[in-house]
Every structure is written in structure tokens, then in C-alpha cells.
Coordinates of C-alpha atoms in Angstrom, one line a residue:
Chain X
X1 CA -17.9 47.5 -10.6
X2 CA -14.8 46.1 -12.3
X3 CA -13.9 42.5 -12.8
X4 CA -11.9 42.1 -9.6
X5 CA -14.7 43.5 -7.5
X6 CA -17.2 41.3 -9.2
X7 CA -15.1 38.2 -8.5
X8 CA -14.7 39.2 -4.9
X9 CA -18.4 39.7 -4.6
X10 CA -19.1 36.3 -6.1
X11 CA -16.6 34.8 -3.8
X12 CA -18.4 36.3 -0.8
X13 CA -21.9 35.2 -2.0
X14 CA -20.7 31.6 -2.5
X15 CA -19.1 31.6 0.9
X16 CA -22.3 32.7 2.7
X17 CA -24.3 30.2 0.7
X18 CA -21.9 27.5 1.8
X19 CA -22.2 28.6 5.4
X20 CA -26.0 28.6 5.1
X21 CA -26.1 25.1 3.7
X22 CA -23.9 23.8 6.4
X23 CA -25.9 25.4 9.1
X24 CA -29.2 23.9 7.8
X25 CA -27.9 20.4 8.4
X26 CA -26.5 21.3 11.8
X27 CA -29.6 23.1 13.0
X28 CA -32.0 20.3 11.9
X29 CA -29.8 17.8 13.7
X30 CA -29.7 19.9 16.8
X31 CA -33.4 20.4 16.8
X32 CA -33.9 16.7 16.4
X33 CA -31.5 15.7 19.1
X34 CA -32.9 18.4 21.4
X35 CA -36.4 17.2 20.9
X36 CA -35.5 13.6 21.5
X37 CA -33.6 14.6 24.6
X38 CA -36.5 16.6 26.0
X39 CA -38.9 13.7 25.4
X40 CA -36.7 10.8 26.5
X41 CA -33.9 11.8 28.8
X42 CA -36.0 11.5 32.0
X43 CA -36.9 7.9 31.1
X44 CA -33.3 6.7 31.0
X45 CA -32.2 5.0 34.1
X46 CA -30.6 1.6 34.9
X47 CA -33.9 -0.1 35.1
X48 CA -34.8 1.0 31.6
X49 CA -31.7 -0.7 30.3
X50 CA -32.1 -3.9 32.3
X51 CA -35.9 -4.3 32.1
X52 CA -37.5 -6.7 29.7
X53 CA -40.3 -5.4 27.4
X54 CA -43.7 -5.2 28.9
X55 CA -47.3 -4.3 28.0
X56 CA -47.0 -1.4 30.4
X57 CA -44.9 1.5 29.2
X58 CA -43.5 2.3 32.6
X59 CA -42.3 -1.2 33.2
X60 CA -40.8 -1.7 29.8
X61 CA -37.0 -1.8 29.2
X62 CA -34.7 -2.3 26.2
X63 CA -32.8 -5.1 27.7
X64 CA -33.7 -7.8 25.1
X65 CA -33.4 -5.4 22.2
X66 CA -30.1 -4.1 23.3
X67 CA -28.7 -7.6 23.8
X68 CA -30.2 -8.5 20.4
X69 CA -28.4 -5.6 18.8
X70 CA -25.1 -6.6 20.5
X71 CA -25.5 -10.2 19.3
X72 CA -26.2 -9.0 15.8
X73 CA -23.3 -6.6 15.9
X74 CA -20.9 -9.2 17.1
X75 CA -21.9 -11.9 14.6
X76 CA -22.0 -9.4 11.7
X77 CA -18.5 -8.3 12.6
X78 CA -17.3 -11.9 12.7
X79 CA -18.8 -12.6 9.3
X80 CA -18.3 -9.4 7.4
X81 CA -14.9 -8.3 8.6
X82 CA -12.8 -11.3 7.4
X83 CA -14.8 -11.8 4.2
X84 CA -14.9 -8.1 3.3
X85 CA -11.3 -7.4 4.0
X86 CA -10.1 -10.6 2.2
X87 CA -12.2 -9.7 -0.8
X88 CA -10.8 -6.1 -0.8
X89 CA -7.2 -7.4 -0.6
X90 CA -7.9 -9.9 -3.4
X91 CA -9.4 -7.2 -5.7
X92 CA -6.7 -4.7 -5.0
X93 CA -3.6 -6.8 -4.9
X94 CA -4.3 -10.0 -6.8
X95 CA -7.0 -9.5 -9.4
X96 CA -6.0 -6.0 -10.6
X97 CA -7.0 -5.3 -14.1
X98 CA -8.4 -8.6 -15.2
X99 CA -11.9 -8.7 -16.7
X100 CA -13.5 -10.6 -13.8
X101 CA -12.2 -8.0 -11.4
X102 CA -13.7 -5.3 -13.5
X103 CA -17.1 -7.0 -13.5
X104 CA -16.9 -7.6 -9.7
X105 CA -16.0 -4.0 -9.1
X106 CA -19.0 -2.6 -11.0
X107 CA -21.2 -5.1 -9.2
X108 CA -19.9 -4.2 -5.8
X109 CA -20.4 -0.5 -6.4
X110 CA -23.9 -1.2 -7.5
X111 CA -24.6 -3.4 -4.5
X112 CA -23.6 -0.6 -2.2
X113 CA -26.6 1.3 -3.6
X114 CA -29.2 -1.4 -3.4
X115 CA -32.0 -0.6 -0.9
X116 CA -31.7 -2.5 2.3
X117 CA -35.1 -4.0 2.1
X118 CA -33.9 -5.9 -1.0
X119 CA -31.2 -7.4 1.1
X120 CA -33.9 -8.4 3.6
X121 CA -35.8 -10.2 0.9
X122 CA -32.6 -12.0 -0.2
X123 CA -31.9 -13.0 3.4
X124 CA -35.4 -14.2 3.9
X125 CA -35.2 -16.5 0.8
X126 CA -31.6 -17.7 1.1
X127 CA -30.9 -17.8 4.9
X128 CA -34.3 -18.2 6.5
X129 CA -35.9 -20.5 3.9
X130 CA -33.3 -22.3 1.8
X131 CA -30.7 -22.7 4.5
X132 CA -33.4 -23.2 7.0
X133 CA -31.9 -20.9 9.7
X134 CA -35.3 -19.6 10.7
X135 CA -35.8 -16.0 12.0
X136 CA -32.6 -16.4 14.0
X137 CA -29.8 -14.1 15.1
X138 CA -27.6 -15.9 12.6
X139 CA -29.9 -15.3 9.7
X140 CA -30.2 -11.6 10.6
X141 CA -26.4 -11.3 10.9
X142 CA -25.8 -12.9 7.6
X143 CA -28.3 -10.6 6.0
X144 CA -26.7 -7.5 7.5
X145 CA -23.3 -8.9 6.6
X146 CA -24.3 -8.9 3.0
X147 CA -25.6 -5.4 3.4
X148 CA -22.4 -4.0 4.7
X149 CA -20.0 -6.1 2.6
X150 CA -19.8 -3.7 -0.3
X151 CA -18.9 -0.8 2.2
X152 CA -16.2 -2.9 3.9
X153 CA -14.8 -4.0 0.5
X154 CA -14.7 -0.5 -0.9
X155 CA -13.1 1.0 2.2
X156 CA -10.6 -1.8 2.4
X157 CA -9.5 -1.2 -1.2
X158 CA -9.3 2.6 -0.6
X159 CA -7.1 2.0 2.5
X160 CA -4.8 -0.4 0.6
X161 CA -4.6 2.0 -2.3
X162 CA -3.2 4.6 0.0
X163 CA -0.2 2.5 0.9
X164 CA 2.7 3.9 -1.3
X165 CA 3.9 1.7 -4.1
X166 CA 7.5 2.4 -2.9
X167 CA 6.9 0.4 0.3
X168 CA 5.6 -2.6 -1.7
X169 CA 8.6 -2.3 -4.1
X170 CA 11.0 -2.3 -1.2
X171 CA 9.4 -5.4 0.3
X172 CA 9.4 -7.3 -2.9
X173 CA 13.0 -6.3 -3.7
X174 CA 14.1 -7.8 -0.4
X175 CA 12.8 -11.2 -1.4
X176 CA 9.4 -11.0 0.2
X177 CA 6.5 -12.9 -1.3
X178 CA 3.2 -11.3 -2.1
X179 CA 1.6 -12.7 1.0
X180 CA 4.5 -11.5 3.2
X181 CA 4.3 -8.1 1.7
X182 CA 0.5 -8.0 2.4
X183 CA 0.9 -9.3 5.9
X184 CA 4.0 -7.3 7.0
X185 CA 3.6 -4.1 5.1
X186 CA 0.3 -3.5 3.5
X187 CA -2.1 -4.6 6.3
X188 CA -0.2 -2.8 9.1
X189 CA 0.0 0.4 7.0
X190 CA -3.6 0.3 5.9
X191 CA -5.0 -1.1 9.2
X192 CA -6.4 2.2 10.4
X193 CA -8.3 2.9 7.2
X194 CA -9.7 -0.6 7.1
X195 CA -10.8 -0.5 10.7
X196 CA -12.4 2.9 10.2
X197 CA -14.3 1.6 7.2
X198 CA -15.5 -1.5 9.1
X199 CA -16.6 0.4 12.1
X200 CA -18.5 2.9 10.0
X201 CA -20.2 0.0 8.2
X202 CA -21.1 -1.7 11.5
X203 CA -22.6 1.5 12.8
X204 CA -24.8 1.6 9.8
X205 CA -25.7 -2.1 10.4
X206 CA -26.7 -1.4 14.0
X207 CA -29.3 1.1 12.8
X208 CA -30.8 -1.0 10.1
X209 CA -34.5 -2.0 10.6
X210 CA -36.1 -3.0 7.3
X211 CA -34.0 -6.0 6.4
X212 CA -34.3 -7.5 9.9
X213 CA -38.1 -7.0 9.9
X214 CA -38.3 -8.9 6.6
X215 CA -36.0 -11.7 7.9
X216 CA -38.4 -12.0 10.8
X217 CA -37.0 -10.2 13.8
X218 CA -39.6 -10.0 16.4
X219 CA -41.0 -6.8 17.8
X220 CA -41.7 -8.4 21.2
X221 CA -39.2 -10.9 22.6
X222 CA -39.4 -11.7 26.3
X223 CA -35.9 -13.3 26.4
X224 CA -32.3 -12.6 25.5
X225 CA -30.8 -14.8 22.7
X226 CA -28.6 -17.5 24.1
X227 CA -27.3 -18.8 20.8
X228 CA -27.0 -17.7 17.2
X229 CA -30.1 -19.9 16.4
X230 CA -32.4 -18.0 18.8
X231 CA -35.0 -15.5 17.8
X232 CA -34.2 -11.9 18.5
X233 CA -35.2 -8.3 18.4
X234 CA -33.0 -5.2 17.9
X235 CA -33.1 -1.6 19.1
X236 CA -34.5 0.0 15.9
X237 CA -37.3 -2.5 15.7
X238 CA -38.1 -1.9 19.4
X239 CA -38.2 1.8 18.7
X240 CA -40.4 1.3 15.7
X241 CA -42.7 -0.9 17.7
X242 CA -43.0 1.6 20.5
X243 CA -43.6 4.6 18.3
X244 CA -46.5 2.8 16.6
X245 CA -48.3 2.5 20.0
X246 CA -50.9 5.1 20.9
X247 CA -50.0 5.4 24.6
X248 CA -47.8 8.4 25.5
X249 CA -45.6 6.3 27.8
X250 CA -44.4 4.3 24.9
X251 CA -43.5 7.4 22.9
X252 CA -41.3 8.4 25.8
X253 CA -39.8 5.0 25.8
X254 CA -39.1 5.3 22.1
X255 CA -37.3 8.6 22.6
X256 CA -35.2 7.2 25.3
X257 CA -34.3 4.2 23.2
X258 CA -33.4 6.5 20.3
X259 CA -31.0 8.4 22.6
X260 CA -29.3 5.1 23.6
X261 CA -29.1 4.0 19.9
X262 CA -27.7 7.4 18.9
X263 CA -25.2 7.1 21.8
X264 CA -24.0 3.7 20.5
X265 CA -23.5 5.0 16.9
X266 CA -21.7 8.1 18.2
X267 CA -19.4 6.0 20.3
X268 CA -18.6 3.7 17.3
X269 CA -18.0 6.7 15.0
X270 CA -15.8 8.2 17.7
X271 CA -13.7 5.0 17.8
X272 CA -13.4 5.1 14.0
X273 CA -12.1 8.6 14.1
X274 CA -9.7 7.7 16.9
X275 CA -8.2 4.9 14.9
X276 CA -8.0 7.0 11.8
X277 CA -6.0 9.7 13.6
X278 CA -3.8 7.3 15.4
X279 CA -2.8 5.6 12.2
X280 CA -2.2 8.8 10.4
X281 CA 0.2 10.0 13.1
X282 CA 2.2 6.8 12.7
X283 CA 2.9 7.6 9.1
X284 CA 4.6 10.9 9.9
Chain C
X1 CA 35.4 16.5 -33.3
X2 CA 34.4 13.6 -35.3
X3 CA 37.8 13.1 -36.7
X4 CA 39.5 12.8 -33.3
X5 CA 36.8 10.5 -32.1
X6 CA 37.2 8.0 -34.9
X7 CA 40.9 7.7 -34.5
X8 CA 41.3 4.0 -35.5
X9 CA 44.3 3.4 -33.3
X10 CA 42.6 4.5 -30.1
X11 CA 39.6 2.4 -31.1
X12 CA 41.7 -0.7 -31.4
X13 CA 43.2 -0.2 -27.9
X14 CA 39.8 0.2 -26.4
X15 CA 38.5 -3.0 -27.9
X16 CA 41.5 -5.0 -26.9
X17 CA 41.3 -4.0 -23.3
X18 CA 37.6 -5.1 -23.2
X19 CA 38.5 -8.5 -24.5
X20 CA 41.3 -8.8 -22.1
X21 CA 39.4 -8.2 -18.9
X22 CA 36.4 -10.2 -20.0
X23 CA 38.6 -13.2 -20.4
X24 CA 39.8 -12.9 -16.8
X25 CA 36.5 -13.0 -15.1
X26 CA 33.3 -14.7 -16.0
X27 CA 30.4 -12.2 -16.3
X28 CA 28.1 -11.7 -13.3
X29 CA 25.2 -10.5 -15.4
X30 CA 24.9 -11.4 -19.0
X31 CA 22.1 -10.4 -21.3
X32 CA 21.5 -11.7 -24.9
X33 CA 19.4 -9.7 -27.3
X34 CA 16.9 -8.5 -24.7
X35 CA 13.7 -7.0 -26.0
X36 CA 11.0 -5.6 -23.7
X37 CA 7.4 -4.6 -24.5
X38 CA 4.9 -2.8 -22.5
X39 CA 1.7 -3.7 -24.4
X40 CA 2.6 -2.5 -27.9
X41 CA 5.4 -0.2 -26.8
X42 CA 8.9 -1.6 -27.5
X43 CA 10.9 -0.2 -24.6
X44 CA 14.1 -2.2 -25.1
X45 CA 15.1 -3.1 -28.6
X46 CA 17.6 -5.9 -28.4
X47 CA 20.4 -5.3 -25.9
X48 CA 23.3 -7.6 -25.2
X49 CA 25.8 -6.8 -22.5
X50 CA 27.8 -8.5 -19.8
X51 CA 28.7 -7.1 -16.5
X52 CA 31.8 -8.3 -14.6
X53 CA 31.8 -9.1 -10.9
X54 CA 33.0 -6.5 -8.4
X55 CA 32.6 -3.6 -10.7
X56 CA 30.4 -0.5 -10.7
X57 CA 28.5 -0.1 -14.0
X58 CA 26.6 3.1 -14.6
X59 CA 23.6 3.3 -16.9
X60 CA 23.2 6.7 -18.4
X61 CA 20.9 8.2 -21.0
X62 CA 18.0 10.6 -21.3
X63 CA 14.6 10.0 -19.5
X64 CA 12.6 7.3 -21.2
X65 CA 15.6 5.6 -22.8
X66 CA 14.9 2.3 -21.1
X67 CA 17.8 2.3 -18.6
X68 CA 15.6 1.9 -15.5
X69 CA 13.5 -0.8 -17.3
X70 CA 16.7 -2.6 -18.2
X71 CA 18.0 -2.4 -14.6
X72 CA 14.7 -3.7 -13.2
X73 CA 15.0 -6.8 -15.4
X74 CA 17.8 -8.1 -13.3
X75 CA 15.7 -8.6 -10.2
X76 CA 12.4 -9.1 -12.1
X77 CA 10.8 -6.0 -10.7
X78 CA 9.0 -5.5 -14.1
X79 CA 7.0 -8.6 -13.6
X80 CA 4.2 -6.7 -11.9
X81 CA 4.0 -4.0 -14.6
X82 CA 0.8 -4.5 -16.7
X83 CA 1.5 -5.6 -20.3
X84 CA 5.2 -6.4 -19.6
X85 CA 6.7 -9.0 -21.9
X86 CA 10.3 -10.0 -22.5
X87 CA 12.3 -11.7 -25.2
X88 CA 15.9 -12.9 -24.9
X89 CA 18.0 -14.3 -22.1
X90 CA 19.4 -12.8 -18.9
X91 CA 21.9 -14.9 -17.0
X92 CA 22.9 -14.1 -13.5
X93 CA 25.7 -16.3 -12.1
X94 CA 25.2 -18.4 -15.2
X95 CA 21.5 -19.0 -14.5
X96 CA 18.8 -17.9 -16.8
X97 CA 16.6 -15.9 -14.4
X98 CA 13.5 -15.8 -16.6
X99 CA 13.2 -19.6 -16.8
X100 CA 9.9 -20.9 -15.6
X101 CA 11.0 -22.7 -12.5
X102 CA 13.1 -19.7 -11.2
X103 CA 12.2 -18.7 -7.6
X104 CA 11.8 -15.0 -7.9
X105 CA 12.1 -14.5 -4.1
X106 CA 15.5 -16.3 -4.1
X107 CA 16.7 -14.2 -7.0
X108 CA 15.9 -11.0 -5.1
X109 CA 17.9 -12.2 -2.2
X110 CA 20.9 -12.5 -4.6
X111 CA 20.1 -9.2 -6.4
X112 CA 19.3 -6.4 -4.0
X113 CA 17.8 -3.0 -5.1
X114 CA 18.0 0.5 -3.8
X115 CA 15.3 2.9 -5.1
X116 CA 15.3 6.5 -6.3
X117 CA 13.4 7.9 -3.3
X118 CA 14.5 6.6 0.1
X119 CA 11.7 4.3 1.1
X120 CA 12.2 3.0 4.6
X121 CA 9.3 1.0 6.0
X122 CA 7.2 2.8 8.7
X123 CA 9.0 0.6 11.3
X124 CA 11.9 1.1 13.6
X125 CA 15.4 1.4 12.3
X126 CA 16.2 -2.1 13.6
X127 CA 13.1 -3.7 12.1
X128 CA 13.9 -2.0 8.7
X129 CA 17.2 -3.7 8.5
X130 CA 16.0 -7.0 10.0
X131 CA 13.0 -7.2 7.7
X132 CA 14.7 -9.2 4.9
X133 CA 16.0 -11.7 7.4
X134 CA 12.7 -12.1 9.2
X135 CA 10.8 -12.8 6.0
X136 CA 13.3 -15.6 5.3
X137 CA 12.1 -17.2 8.5
X138 CA 15.3 -16.6 10.4
X139 CA 14.5 -16.6 14.1
X140 CA 18.0 -16.6 15.6
X141 CA 18.0 -13.3 17.5
X142 CA 21.8 -13.2 17.8
X143 CA 22.2 -13.7 14.1
X144 CA 19.7 -11.0 13.3
X145 CA 21.2 -8.6 15.8
X146 CA 24.7 -9.2 14.4
X147 CA 23.6 -8.8 10.8
X148 CA 21.7 -5.5 11.6
X149 CA 24.8 -4.1 13.4
X150 CA 27.2 -5.1 10.7
X151 CA 24.9 -3.8 7.9
X152 CA 24.5 -0.4 9.7
X153 CA 28.3 -0.3 10.2
X154 CA 28.9 -1.0 6.5
X155 CA 26.8 2.0 5.4
X156 CA 28.4 4.2 8.1
X157 CA 25.1 4.7 9.9
X158 CA 25.9 2.8 13.1
X159 CA 27.5 5.6 15.0
X160 CA 24.6 7.9 14.1
X161 CA 21.8 5.6 15.1
X162 CA 23.2 3.1 17.6
X163 CA 21.4 4.8 20.6
X164 CA 18.0 4.9 19.0
X165 CA 17.5 1.8 16.9
X166 CA 13.9 1.8 18.1
X167 CA 13.2 5.1 16.5
X168 CA 11.1 5.1 13.3
X169 CA 13.2 4.8 10.1
X170 CA 11.0 7.7 8.8
X171 CA 12.4 10.0 11.5
X172 CA 15.9 10.0 9.8
X173 CA 17.1 12.6 7.3
X174 CA 16.8 11.8 3.6
X175 CA 20.5 10.9 3.3
X176 CA 20.3 8.7 6.4
X177 CA 17.1 7.1 5.1
X178 CA 18.8 6.2 1.9
X179 CA 21.8 4.7 3.7
X180 CA 19.3 2.8 5.9
X181 CA 17.7 1.4 2.7
X182 CA 21.2 0.3 1.5
X183 CA 21.8 -1.3 4.9
X184 CA 18.5 -3.1 4.6
X185 CA 19.6 -4.5 1.2
X186 CA 23.1 -5.5 2.5
X187 CA 21.5 -7.4 5.5
X188 CA 20.1 -10.0 3.1
X189 CA 23.7 -10.5 1.7
X190 CA 23.1 -10.2 -2.0
X191 CA 26.0 -10.3 -4.4
X192 CA 24.6 -7.8 -6.8
X193 CA 23.1 -4.4 -5.9
X194 CA 21.0 -2.5 -8.3
X195 CA 20.6 1.3 -7.7
X196 CA 18.0 3.3 -9.5
X197 CA 19.1 6.9 -9.2
X198 CA 19.9 6.5 -5.5
X199 CA 21.1 10.1 -5.0
X200 CA 18.6 12.0 -7.1
X201 CA 16.5 13.0 -4.1
X202 CA 19.5 13.8 -1.8
X203 CA 21.6 16.9 -1.1
X204 CA 25.3 17.1 -2.2
X205 CA 26.7 16.0 1.2
X206 CA 24.5 13.0 1.5
X207 CA 25.2 12.2 -2.2
X208 CA 29.0 12.3 -1.5
X209 CA 28.5 9.8 1.4
X210 CA 26.5 7.4 -0.8
X211 CA 29.1 7.7 -3.6
X212 CA 31.9 6.9 -1.1
X213 CA 29.9 4.0 0.1
X214 CA 29.4 2.6 -3.4
X215 CA 33.1 2.8 -3.9
X216 CA 33.7 0.7 -0.8
X217 CA 30.9 -1.8 -1.5
X218 CA 32.6 -2.6 -4.9
X219 CA 35.0 -4.9 -3.0
X220 CA 32.2 -7.3 -2.1
X221 CA 29.4 -6.6 -4.5
X222 CA 28.7 -6.0 -8.1
X223 CA 26.9 -2.7 -8.5
X224 CA 24.7 -1.5 -11.3
X225 CA 23.6 2.1 -11.0
X226 CA 21.2 4.3 -13.0
X227 CA 22.1 7.9 -12.9
X228 CA 21.2 11.2 -14.5
X229 CA 24.3 12.8 -13.1
X230 CA 27.2 12.6 -15.6
X231 CA 29.8 13.6 -13.0
X232 CA 28.5 10.9 -10.7
X233 CA 28.9 8.3 -13.4
X234 CA 32.4 9.3 -14.2
X235 CA 33.4 9.5 -10.5
X236 CA 32.1 6.2 -9.3
X237 CA 31.8 3.7 -12.1
X238 CA 34.2 1.4 -13.9
X239 CA 32.0 0.8 -16.9
X240 CA 29.4 3.1 -18.4
X241 CA 26.5 2.1 -20.7
X242 CA 24.8 4.8 -22.7
X243 CA 21.2 4.1 -23.6
X244 CA 19.1 5.9 -26.1
X245 CA 15.5 5.1 -27.2
X246 CA 15.7 1.5 -26.0
X247 CA 19.0 0.8 -27.5
X248 CA 22.4 0.4 -26.0
X249 CA 24.4 2.9 -28.0
X250 CA 27.8 2.4 -26.3
X251 CA 29.1 0.3 -23.5
X252 CA 32.7 0.7 -22.4
X253 CA 35.1 1.5 -19.7
X254 CA 33.9 4.7 -18.0
X255 CA 37.3 6.4 -18.8
X256 CA 36.8 5.8 -22.5
X257 CA 33.2 6.8 -22.6
X258 CA 34.0 10.1 -21.0
X259 CA 37.3 10.9 -22.7
X260 CA 36.9 9.3 -26.0
X261 CA 33.4 8.1 -26.9
X262 CA 33.1 6.1 -30.1
X263 CA 29.7 7.3 -31.1
X264 CA 28.6 10.8 -31.9
X265 CA 25.4 10.4 -29.9
X266 CA 27.3 9.4 -26.8
X267 CA 29.5 12.4 -27.0
X268 CA 26.6 14.8 -27.6
X269 CA 24.9 13.4 -24.5
X270 CA 27.7 13.5 -22.1
X271 CA 28.8 17.0 -23.2
X272 CA 25.2 18.1 -22.5
X273 CA 24.2 18.8 -26.1
X274 CA 20.9 16.9 -25.7
X275 CA 19.0 14.9 -23.1

């Protein structure tokens, strides 16, 4: 075997190893989704979505948990979106290359890797106890906002970085101020990227369980939150609660709830992909 | 070679003519002993020159000689570069533009700039030209409309795009894009236009159109252009400045620079012996 043949052979081996690795992930995901679908799809009907939780598995629904998740999602968006995007703009456009920005940057990257339960503990101490918000939707949303802020900031910065310097130069050269350049050029050009990042971060938030348990979200809530100060439950906690029950009916409920939660995440990711593609086209 | 170059008679004629014209018109741009640093690197090493109104001045010199840096001083585009520092005075219309209370945005309305690569905004043709007016807070639609049309007409783009002003500026050809960028600059009504190698990314036909345009614009504007193309400098400019390693080697009427340069370095450069 000469050198060329050897290289070709290596090439082939690596190709098949790559295919194998990709397939492992896909197969496991398919088995998981298939299993869940078999267990839970029969349980999903309109009543399951609109029923309150109950001691009896067959009467239970996800209504309060679903509404709790929507409340949490909405409030987290309202808090994390403006704060994260503003911080990203500041770091990328204003504070470039000063020492404080360098320090912030390292910290933000590190924060993105902190386990979510730690955020839960932080939320419990700061929001629930010191700020006296109690185990409310607001406290939960603030905690999740902290959790996803690093992701929002980093993806905002990446999106802004992708805007060509030539566009900024052109804007400045026409007499635009920094803010005008950000508002009229940078944000419209990076909007798709920013939105994609925010949606992906939110779809992570909607699946978070640990920090909300620590903050004090309830496993059983017989009512839907009416204000940010009300107690709440969310889908993942409801699922966790059902799975830990011994009765078979609750296992089926959990599977059904997982399907709905997965559906929500897929839809959100789909929207993110849609925005990304739409904005990319605009550039051409 | 050297002997003919240093013919004292000719030298005297050259100097006289410079003194004559500079007395007639007050300089549009005047720099005094300008030094520029990027961190420790001394990019410009003490340049003084004055540029007269309604002339085209070409900056030539090998890459890294500081000509673009020098050009970008006139509209303060170097302000954003890390580690940039400046010594000396630059006066535009008699005003020191690096004084503390200078409004940089106002300066840039007076001193427009066209870049090396055409860089239209990812907006419609109309919005590209109207941008400079809109950021000034001008809301008068009639005025904006008129200014957009007259700017597009000035750069000879009107006939080509009048039916699809809503089309993206990025959909135009490279040469059209560059003329759009010039129109965008004209719409703000500056009196000085800086051009940083405006044709280096364009084909010969588009280049010819831009050169013709520069010739016409001279009537109303003072133009300073950086170019790597010797023929272009000799075709379109009235004055030529030769830069080398951060210094201004020679600055004179273009005719003199290209037919009878005073310095050996200038001659070597324009005849293609280095650079």
C-alpha cells in the first residue's frame, strides 16, 4: 500500500467513524421520542391540556403547569431580553478593550457554565428572601433570567460582531452618532442573530427544573397564577412530580406532558431557525 | 536622470507657481506638523500641507506609507482605532478640528468619505441616499425626495435606477454601488469629499465613470483621493502628494510630480522602480 492509498483508507475510516457517531445521537433520540410517544400519545387530548392537577391520574391535566410555564417564559423574556441585549451592545460597541470589559467578559463566559442549581440558590437568597418576593412567578423569572443572561449576552455579541465594519464606517462617515449607528444599522443587521440567541436561551429556560424547585415552585398548584406575585408550577416540575408517583396512570401523564414540553421547545427552535434564515437572505 | 531632475531653473518655476496660487485662495484643509501614533508605532512623522478649495489632490505612495491614515484624519475616522494619538493641528475651513469642543458629527457632514470597497447599507437605494438626511432629523419628505433625486442625478445613477428605488442597494453592480455611495455622501452636502482608493475594487469601465464623476464634482467640492494607480492620479488630480514611511516626500502640482519630480524617491516610485 503506498502513501496515497493509505491516506485514502484513513479518509474512509474517519468518514465512517463520523457517520457512526452522528447516528448514535440520532438513534438514541429516536428511541427516546418513540418510547415517550408510545407511552403518552394516547393520553393527550384537550381535557389533558385544560384540566387542573388532581389526585387521580385520569382526571389530572397540565393546565396550571402549562400556564405557569407561559407566565415564566413571558416574564423571563421581558426581563432577560432588554438587559442581555443592552449588555451585549455595551460590551461589543462601547467598552471594547478596556480592563473592566475584559474582566466582565471572563465572568460572563464562566457564568454560562455555572450549574443551574447554583442560580437557584442565588435566586432563593436574593429574590425570595432578601427582596422578599416569596416563591412567586416573579422570583422564578428573575432567577431564570440570571441563568440565561450569559447566553443572551454572548449571542448578542456574536451577532453584532458579524456586522461588517464597513457598514459602521459608512454610517459614521455620514455624520451618524454612535447610538444612531447602533439603532439604524447594527441592530437591524444583527437582529436575526440576536433573536435566534434569545429564543434558544428561552427554550433552555422553559426546560429548567432545578433552580425553580430551589426557589420554591410548587409541585401541586390548584390554580393558575393571576399576577407575577402568585405561586406557580411549571411543566418540568409537574413531570418530575408525576414520574415520582408509583401509579401507572401518572407515568402515562408524565410521558404526555413530556411530549407537549418537547413540542414547545421544538416550535421555539423552529422559530429561531426561521428568523436566522430570513435574516441571512436579507444580506444577499 | 538626477541631473535633469535638479535643474535649478525648473525648480524655481515650480516653487513660484505654488506661492502664486496659494495666495489666491485660502486653504480648505491645512495641517501643521502632524504626527500620528498607533500605540508605539509612529505612523505619520510630521506632515504639513495645505489643500486648496475646488481641487483634486491625490495621495500616492506604497502600502503602509500612512496616506490612508492621513486622509482619515480629516474626518476623524481614526478616533475609533485603538491606541491612536495625534500631535499637531489640522484646520478645515480655518477651524481646528481636533479641538475638544468640536462636534465630530457636524465635521463629518462637512467632510464626506467614500471607501475602498463599495459599502451600501442593506437598505433600499432610496434609503441609502436618504440615510444621512434622516439621521440629521430631517423629516420634510419633499426635501429628502428632492435631495435623493439630485444626488443620484449628480453621480449619473438616476437613469439606471429611477424605476426601482425600492430595490436593495446591494443588488446593484459594484460600480453602481460605488456611485450610490458617492450619491449618499453628496446628499449630506459636504464641501470636502475624501476618497480612499474608491476604484480599486472596480472594473475599468466603472473606474472610468467614477473618474469622470470626480472631474465634474471638482466644480463644487474639494476632493482628496488616495490611489495606488499612478495613471489615475495623473489623470484626475490637480495636486499630488507622495508619501513614504510616514513622511510627505513631495507635494506639488500633479503635472510637475509626474513630469519633473524634485526628489529621487518620488521619481523611483512613479516610474515603478519600487513600491
